[in-house]
CSV table of C-alpha atoms in Angstrom, one decimal:
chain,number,residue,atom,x,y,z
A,1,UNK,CA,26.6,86.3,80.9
A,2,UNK,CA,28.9,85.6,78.0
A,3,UNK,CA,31.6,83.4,79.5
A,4,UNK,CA,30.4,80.5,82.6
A,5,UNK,CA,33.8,78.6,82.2
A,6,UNK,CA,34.3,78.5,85.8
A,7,UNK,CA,30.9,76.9,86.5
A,8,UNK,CA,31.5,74.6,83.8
A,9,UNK,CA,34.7,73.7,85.4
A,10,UNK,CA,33.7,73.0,88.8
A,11,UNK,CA,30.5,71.1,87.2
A,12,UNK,CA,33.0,68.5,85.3
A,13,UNK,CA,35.9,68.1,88.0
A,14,UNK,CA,34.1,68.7,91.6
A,15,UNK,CA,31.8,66.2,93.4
A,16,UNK,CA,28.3,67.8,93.8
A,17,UNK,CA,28.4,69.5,97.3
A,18,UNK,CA,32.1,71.2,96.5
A,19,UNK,CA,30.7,72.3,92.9
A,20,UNK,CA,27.8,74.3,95.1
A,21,UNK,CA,30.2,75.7,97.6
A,22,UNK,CA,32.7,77.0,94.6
A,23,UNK,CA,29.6,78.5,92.5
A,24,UNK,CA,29.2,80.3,95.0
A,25,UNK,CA,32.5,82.3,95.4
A,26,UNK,CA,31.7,83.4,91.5
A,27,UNK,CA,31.1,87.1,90.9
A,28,UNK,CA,30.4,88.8,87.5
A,29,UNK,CA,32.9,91.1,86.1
A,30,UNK,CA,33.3,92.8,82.9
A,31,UNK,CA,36.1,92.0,80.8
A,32,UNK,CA,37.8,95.0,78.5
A,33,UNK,CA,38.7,94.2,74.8
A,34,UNK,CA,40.0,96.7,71.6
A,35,UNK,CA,36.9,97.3,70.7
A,36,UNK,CA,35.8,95.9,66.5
A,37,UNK,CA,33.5,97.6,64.2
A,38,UNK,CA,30.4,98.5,65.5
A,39,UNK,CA,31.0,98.0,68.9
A,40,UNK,CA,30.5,100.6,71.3
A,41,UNK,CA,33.2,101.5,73.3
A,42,UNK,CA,33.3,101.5,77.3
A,43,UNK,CA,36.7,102.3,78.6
A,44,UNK,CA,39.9,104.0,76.6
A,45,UNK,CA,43.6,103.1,78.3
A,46,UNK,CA,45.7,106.2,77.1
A,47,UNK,CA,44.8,109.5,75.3
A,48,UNK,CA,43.9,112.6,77.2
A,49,UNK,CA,41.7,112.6,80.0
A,50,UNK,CA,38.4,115.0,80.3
A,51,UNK,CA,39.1,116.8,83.4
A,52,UNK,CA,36.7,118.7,86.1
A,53,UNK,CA,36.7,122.3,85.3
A,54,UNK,CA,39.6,124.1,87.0
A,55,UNK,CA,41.1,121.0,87.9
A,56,UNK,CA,45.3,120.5,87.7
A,57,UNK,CA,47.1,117.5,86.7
A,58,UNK,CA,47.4,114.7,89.2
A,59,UNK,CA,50.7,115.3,91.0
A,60,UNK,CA,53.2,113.0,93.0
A,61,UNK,CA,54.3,116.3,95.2
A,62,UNK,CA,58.1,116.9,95.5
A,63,UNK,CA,58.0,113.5,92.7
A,64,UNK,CA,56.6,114.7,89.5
A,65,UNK,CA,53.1,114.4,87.6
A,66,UNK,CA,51.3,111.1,86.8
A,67,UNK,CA,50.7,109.4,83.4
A,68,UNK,CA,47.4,108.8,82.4
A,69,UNK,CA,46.6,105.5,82.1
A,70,UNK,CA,42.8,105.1,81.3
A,71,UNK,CA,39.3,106.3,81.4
A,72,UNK,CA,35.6,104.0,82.1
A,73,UNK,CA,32.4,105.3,81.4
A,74,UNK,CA,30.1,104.1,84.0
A,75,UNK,CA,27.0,105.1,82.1
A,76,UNK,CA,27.5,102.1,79.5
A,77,UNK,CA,29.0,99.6,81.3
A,78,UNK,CA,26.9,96.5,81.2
A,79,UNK,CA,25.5,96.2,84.7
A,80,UNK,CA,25.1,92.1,84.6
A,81,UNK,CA,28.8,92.8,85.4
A,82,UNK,CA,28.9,95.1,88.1
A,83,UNK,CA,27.8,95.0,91.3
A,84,UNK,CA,25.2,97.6,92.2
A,85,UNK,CA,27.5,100.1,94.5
A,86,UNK,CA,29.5,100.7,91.0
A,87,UNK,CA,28.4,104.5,90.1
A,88,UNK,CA,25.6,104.1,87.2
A,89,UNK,CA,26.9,107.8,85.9
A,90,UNK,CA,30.0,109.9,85.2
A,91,UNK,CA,33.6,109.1,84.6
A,92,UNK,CA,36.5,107.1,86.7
A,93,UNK,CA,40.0,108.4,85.6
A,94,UNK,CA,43.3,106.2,86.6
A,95,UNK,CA,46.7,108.4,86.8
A,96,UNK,CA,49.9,106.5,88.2
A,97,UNK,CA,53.5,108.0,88.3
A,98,UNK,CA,55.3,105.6,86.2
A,99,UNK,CA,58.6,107.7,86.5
A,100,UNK,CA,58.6,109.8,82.7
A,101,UNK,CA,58.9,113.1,85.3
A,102,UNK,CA,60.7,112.0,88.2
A,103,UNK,CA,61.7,115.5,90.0
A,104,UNK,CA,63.2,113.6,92.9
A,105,UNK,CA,65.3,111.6,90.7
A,106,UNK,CA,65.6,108.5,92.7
A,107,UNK,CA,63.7,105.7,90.9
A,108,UNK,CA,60.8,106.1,93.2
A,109,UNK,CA,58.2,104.1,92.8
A,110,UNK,CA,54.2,103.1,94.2
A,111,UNK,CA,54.4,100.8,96.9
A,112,UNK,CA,51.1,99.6,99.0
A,113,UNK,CA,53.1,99.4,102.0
A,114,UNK,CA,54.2,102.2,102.0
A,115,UNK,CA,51.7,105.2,102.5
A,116,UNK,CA,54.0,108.1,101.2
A,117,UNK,CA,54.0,106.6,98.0
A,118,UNK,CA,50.0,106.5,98.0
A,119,UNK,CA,50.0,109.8,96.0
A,120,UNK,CA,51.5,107.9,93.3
A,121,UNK,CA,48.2,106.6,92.1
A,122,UNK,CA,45.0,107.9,91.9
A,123,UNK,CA,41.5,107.2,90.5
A,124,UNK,CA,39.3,110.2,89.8
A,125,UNK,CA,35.3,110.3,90.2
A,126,UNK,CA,33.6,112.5,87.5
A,127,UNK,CA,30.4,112.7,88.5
A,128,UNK,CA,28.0,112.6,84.8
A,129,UNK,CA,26.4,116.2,85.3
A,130,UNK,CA,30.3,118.2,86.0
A,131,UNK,CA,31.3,120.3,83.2
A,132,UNK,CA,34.6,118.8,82.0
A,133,UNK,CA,37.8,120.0,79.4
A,134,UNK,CA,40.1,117.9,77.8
A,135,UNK,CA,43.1,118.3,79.1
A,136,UNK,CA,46.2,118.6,77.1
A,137,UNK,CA,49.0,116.0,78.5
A,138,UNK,CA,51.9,118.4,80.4
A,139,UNK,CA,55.3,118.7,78.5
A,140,UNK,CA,56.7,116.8,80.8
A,141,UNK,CA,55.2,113.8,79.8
A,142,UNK,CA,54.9,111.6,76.9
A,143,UNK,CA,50.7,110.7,76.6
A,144,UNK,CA,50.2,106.4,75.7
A,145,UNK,CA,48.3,105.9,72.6
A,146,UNK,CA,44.5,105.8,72.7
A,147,UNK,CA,43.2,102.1,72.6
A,148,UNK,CA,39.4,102.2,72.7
A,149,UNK,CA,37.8,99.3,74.8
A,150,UNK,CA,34.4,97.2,74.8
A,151,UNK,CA,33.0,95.2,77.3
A,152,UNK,CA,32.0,91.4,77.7
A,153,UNK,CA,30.6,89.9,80.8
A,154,UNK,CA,31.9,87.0,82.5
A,155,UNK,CA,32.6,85.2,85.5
A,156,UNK,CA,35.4,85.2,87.8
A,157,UNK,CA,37.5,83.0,90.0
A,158,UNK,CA,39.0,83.7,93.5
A,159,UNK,CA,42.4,82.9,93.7
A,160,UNK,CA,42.9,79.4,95.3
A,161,UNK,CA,44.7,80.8,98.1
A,162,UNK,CA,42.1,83.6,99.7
A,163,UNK,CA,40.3,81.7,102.7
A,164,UNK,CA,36.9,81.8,101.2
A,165,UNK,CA,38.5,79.3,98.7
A,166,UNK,CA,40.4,77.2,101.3
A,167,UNK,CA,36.9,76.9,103.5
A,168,UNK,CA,34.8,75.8,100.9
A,169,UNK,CA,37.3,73.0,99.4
A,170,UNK,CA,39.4,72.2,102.3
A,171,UNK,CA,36.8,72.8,105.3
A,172,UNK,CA,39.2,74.3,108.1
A,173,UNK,CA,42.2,73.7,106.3
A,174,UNK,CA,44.8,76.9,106.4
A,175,UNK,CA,46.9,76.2,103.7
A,176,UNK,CA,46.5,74.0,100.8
A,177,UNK,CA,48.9,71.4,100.9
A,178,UNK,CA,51.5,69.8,98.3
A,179,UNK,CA,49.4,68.7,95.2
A,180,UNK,CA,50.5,65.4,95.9
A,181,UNK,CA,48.9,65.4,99.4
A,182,UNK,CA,45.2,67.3,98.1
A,183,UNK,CA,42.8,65.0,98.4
A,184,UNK,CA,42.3,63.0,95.4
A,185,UNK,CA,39.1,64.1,94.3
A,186,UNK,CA,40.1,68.0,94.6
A,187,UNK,CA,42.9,67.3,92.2
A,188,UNK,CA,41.5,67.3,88.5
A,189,UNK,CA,40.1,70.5,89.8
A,190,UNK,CA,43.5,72.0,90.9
A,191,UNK,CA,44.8,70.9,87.4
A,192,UNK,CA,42.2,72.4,85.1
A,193,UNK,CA,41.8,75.7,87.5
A,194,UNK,CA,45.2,76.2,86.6
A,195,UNK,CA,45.4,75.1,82.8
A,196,UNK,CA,42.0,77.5,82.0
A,197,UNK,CA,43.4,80.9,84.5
A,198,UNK,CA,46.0,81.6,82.3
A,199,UNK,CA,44.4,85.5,81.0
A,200,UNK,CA,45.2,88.4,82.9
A,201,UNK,CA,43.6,91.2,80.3
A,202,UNK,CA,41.6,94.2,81.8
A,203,UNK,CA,38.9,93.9,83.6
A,204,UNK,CA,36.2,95.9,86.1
A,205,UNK,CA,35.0,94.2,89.0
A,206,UNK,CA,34.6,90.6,90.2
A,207,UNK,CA,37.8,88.9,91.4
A,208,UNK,CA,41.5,89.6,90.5
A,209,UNK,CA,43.2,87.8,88.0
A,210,UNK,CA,46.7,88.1,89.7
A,211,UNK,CA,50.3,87.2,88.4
A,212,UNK,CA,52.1,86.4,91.7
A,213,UNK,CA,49.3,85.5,94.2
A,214,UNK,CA,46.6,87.4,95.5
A,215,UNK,CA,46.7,90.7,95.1
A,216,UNK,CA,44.3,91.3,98.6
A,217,UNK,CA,46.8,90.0,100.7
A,218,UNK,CA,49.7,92.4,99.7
A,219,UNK,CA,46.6,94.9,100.3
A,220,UNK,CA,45.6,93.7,103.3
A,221,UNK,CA,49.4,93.6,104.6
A,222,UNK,CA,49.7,97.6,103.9
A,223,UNK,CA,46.1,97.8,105.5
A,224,UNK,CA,47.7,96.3,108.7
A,225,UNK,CA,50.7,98.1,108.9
A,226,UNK,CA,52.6,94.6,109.0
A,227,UNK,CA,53.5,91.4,107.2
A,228,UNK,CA,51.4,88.3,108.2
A,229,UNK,CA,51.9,84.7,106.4
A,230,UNK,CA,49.2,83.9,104.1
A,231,UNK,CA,46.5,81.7,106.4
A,232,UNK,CA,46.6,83.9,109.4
A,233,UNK,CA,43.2,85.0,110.8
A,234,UNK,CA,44.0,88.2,110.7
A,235,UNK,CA,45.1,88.6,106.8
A,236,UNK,CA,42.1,86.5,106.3
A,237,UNK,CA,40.1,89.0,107.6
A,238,UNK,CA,41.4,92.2,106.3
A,239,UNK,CA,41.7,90.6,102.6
A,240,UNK,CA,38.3,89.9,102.7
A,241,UNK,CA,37.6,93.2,102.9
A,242,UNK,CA,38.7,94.5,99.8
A,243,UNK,CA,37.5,93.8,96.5
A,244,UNK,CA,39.1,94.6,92.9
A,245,UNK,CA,38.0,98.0,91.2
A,246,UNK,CA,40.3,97.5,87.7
A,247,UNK,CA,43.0,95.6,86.8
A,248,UNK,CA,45.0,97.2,83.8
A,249,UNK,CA,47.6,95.0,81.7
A,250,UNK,CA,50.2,95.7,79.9
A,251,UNK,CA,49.5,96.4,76.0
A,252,UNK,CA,51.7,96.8,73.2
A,253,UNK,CA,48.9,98.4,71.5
A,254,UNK,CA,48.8,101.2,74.2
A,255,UNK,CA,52.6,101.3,74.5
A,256,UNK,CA,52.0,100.1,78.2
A,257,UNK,CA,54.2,98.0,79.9
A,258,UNK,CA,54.1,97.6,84.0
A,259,UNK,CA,57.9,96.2,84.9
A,260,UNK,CA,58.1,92.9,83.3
A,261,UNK,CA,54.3,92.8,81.5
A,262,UNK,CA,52.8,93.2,84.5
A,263,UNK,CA,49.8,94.6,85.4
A,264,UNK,CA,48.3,97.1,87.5
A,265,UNK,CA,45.6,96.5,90.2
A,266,UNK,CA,43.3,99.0,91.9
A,267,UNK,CA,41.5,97.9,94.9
A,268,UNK,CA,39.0,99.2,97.6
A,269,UNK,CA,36.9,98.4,100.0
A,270,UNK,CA,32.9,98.0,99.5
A,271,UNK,CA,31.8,100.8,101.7
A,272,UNK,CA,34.3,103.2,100.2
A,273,UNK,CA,32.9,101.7,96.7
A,274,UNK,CA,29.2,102.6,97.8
A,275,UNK,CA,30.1,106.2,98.9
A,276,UNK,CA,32.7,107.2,95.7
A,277,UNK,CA,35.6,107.2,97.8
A,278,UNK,CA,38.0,106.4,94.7
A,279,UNK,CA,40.7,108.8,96.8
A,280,UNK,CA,40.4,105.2,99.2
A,281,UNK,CA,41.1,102.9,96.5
A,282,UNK,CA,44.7,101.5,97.1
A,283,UNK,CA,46.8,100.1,93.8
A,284,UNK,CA,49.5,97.2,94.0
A,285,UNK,CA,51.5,95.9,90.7
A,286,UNK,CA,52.4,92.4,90.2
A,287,UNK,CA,54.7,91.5,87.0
């Protein structure tokens, strides 16, 4: 692993039996970069996708076609990052309708709460041995520059918020409270969590780096049909079941930008992970 930042962290600001409990809330992810000369690249945000033979565009219907936003190549990934349901083959392709052919003209937009809108964003399994064509991007639609991608492999943080987090510092505590009211020796922590997670990037895997708090509760809320204040059981529950696939950022290189450079966040649950159920993977965008 490249990158231990977080263990370092919780080494030089938590008392011994806190350290342990954070340490082990870490996962591995893999962290996307442009990629420099001579290395090999893993992922590509815009261009033109390779599709299955015969296959059409990705569609909104009765809303217009999606943009392509990027392309990862299982095959090379580093696999110190990835947890072992992650396909070892083949290609995952990301589409999302970010409004360049709006047919329905009325500003419509992907919402996780919302399961009409789920159409709106869709990941793609290309299994290695399926005979693909490049696809030429509609005429409709205006293709984002191709920005190749390597890989580094580091660790990653849960949000402070998620309960795993809250039961390992704070014991049965539901919420955390007012910094001024955290127990004292949890509070050079809090400080230097927040000075060091200031990088948002892309990234497969491991835990969300999210702008506006976590990105499994407003998951977990569409999951339920319902809104629930962060700390109820049954959030809790649900958010724990769903783990990040990508996160996408915005990038000037790639002409990208997600509202006000935010970013884009594909998640799905483990089992659906395991059995290449990308058509379950559920997207949210936080700018």
């Amino acid at each position: 692993m490249t990158d231990e930042r977080y263990s370092r962290l919780a080494a030089e600001h938590l008392p011994a039996d806190l350290a342990e409990r954070w340490t082990a809330l870490l996962r591995p992810c893999i962290r996307l970069r442009r990629v420099a000369d001579g290395e090999q690249a893993v992922a590509a945000l815009g261009g033109e996708p390779e599709l299955p033979a015969g296959a059409l565009w990705p569609e909104w219907p009765g809303h217009g076609l999606l943009s392509f936003i990027a392309s990862v190549r299982c095959a090379v990934l580093p696999r110190a990052g990835l947890t072992a349901a992650f396909p070892q083959d083949g290609t995952l392709l990301f589409f999302y309708f970010d409004g360049q052919d709006d047919n329905a003209d009325d500003g419509s937009f992907v919402s996780p709460y919302d399961p009409e809108t789920w159409a709106g964003a869709q990941v793609l399994y290309v299994p290695g041995d399926t005979p693909v064509f490049r696809a030429e991007t509609p005429q409709e639609l205006e293709p984002y520059p191709q920005v190749e991608l390597a890989a580094g492999v580091e660790e990653s943080a849960p949000d402070l918020w998620l309960p795993q987090v809250r039961e390992a510092l704070l014991g049965d505590g539901r919420h955390w409270p007012d910094l001024r009211e955290t127990p004292a020796r949890l509070r050079p922590f809090l400080r230097a969590f927040r000075r060091l997670r200031t990088r948002i990037d892309h990234q497969i895997g491991g835990h969300a780096v999210p702008v506006q708090g976590p990105v499994e509760y407003e998951i977990a809320n569409a999951a339920l049909g319902s809104v629930h204040s962060w700390g109820t059981p049954v959030l809790d529950r649900e958010a724990e079941r769903w783990v990040l696939l990508v996160q996408f950022d915005s990038d000037s290189d790639a002409k990208m930008m997600w509202g006000d450079t935010g970013t884009l966040y594909w998640l799905i649950r483990p089992e659906h992970l395991a059995t290449h159920r990308f058509d379950q993977a559920r997207l949210t965008v936080q700018c």
